[in-house]
Amino acid sequence: MSETDSIPQAGQVVRIMQGREAGQYAVVLKLIDDRYVLLADGEKRKYDRPKKKNLHHIETMDYISPEVQNSLLDTGRVTNGKLRFAIAKFVNEVVTDLKKGDQHDGER
């Protein structure tokens, strides 16, 4: 696998590698245990119905949304708008920069 060995944190953006939503980005809401996390993107997968995903099926990005992380730490909840904003901000800043010439992981 081309994943990093780091354990994802709440508010971290990940790319889904396996399953129906492969290639899409989501935000980690919670670590269930050392094997599973709960993911949501605020659009198709809302905060109220997160997706339980195996850690081996996601790739962690080195971007943690401070808005989502602070909201989860303060209230334990986050709005779907904040999730959509975090993913859009990540895609605009990081992914468009990668498309200009850098490759993300070196192989595909």
Phi, psi and omega in degrees: 000155181258026181271161174273158182274001181286148178276128182293151179253161176298131181094357182275140178276135178230157174252131180280128185257333184233149174102188184296329183262024182301136179092350180266162179255149178213171180245137178286125177266320186199146171270122179281308175206201183281004182236332186235151174228163173255130183239148173211154177239355177083352181247279178282324181247099185281168179298324183291335180229072181288162180264128174277123186228140177289140180298333179286348182258007178231158176240121182282136175263155180271052179220122176243125181283117181293328180296313181292317182297315179295320179295318179293322180288322183285307188249345184083000180229166175210147180279155178295329177296320178294323177295315179297319179297317181297317180290319179297319179296318178297314181296317181292320184277312190266309187292320179292328176292324179292327181288346182281359177153332179276149173259149186288304185238004176088336178217160183218000000 
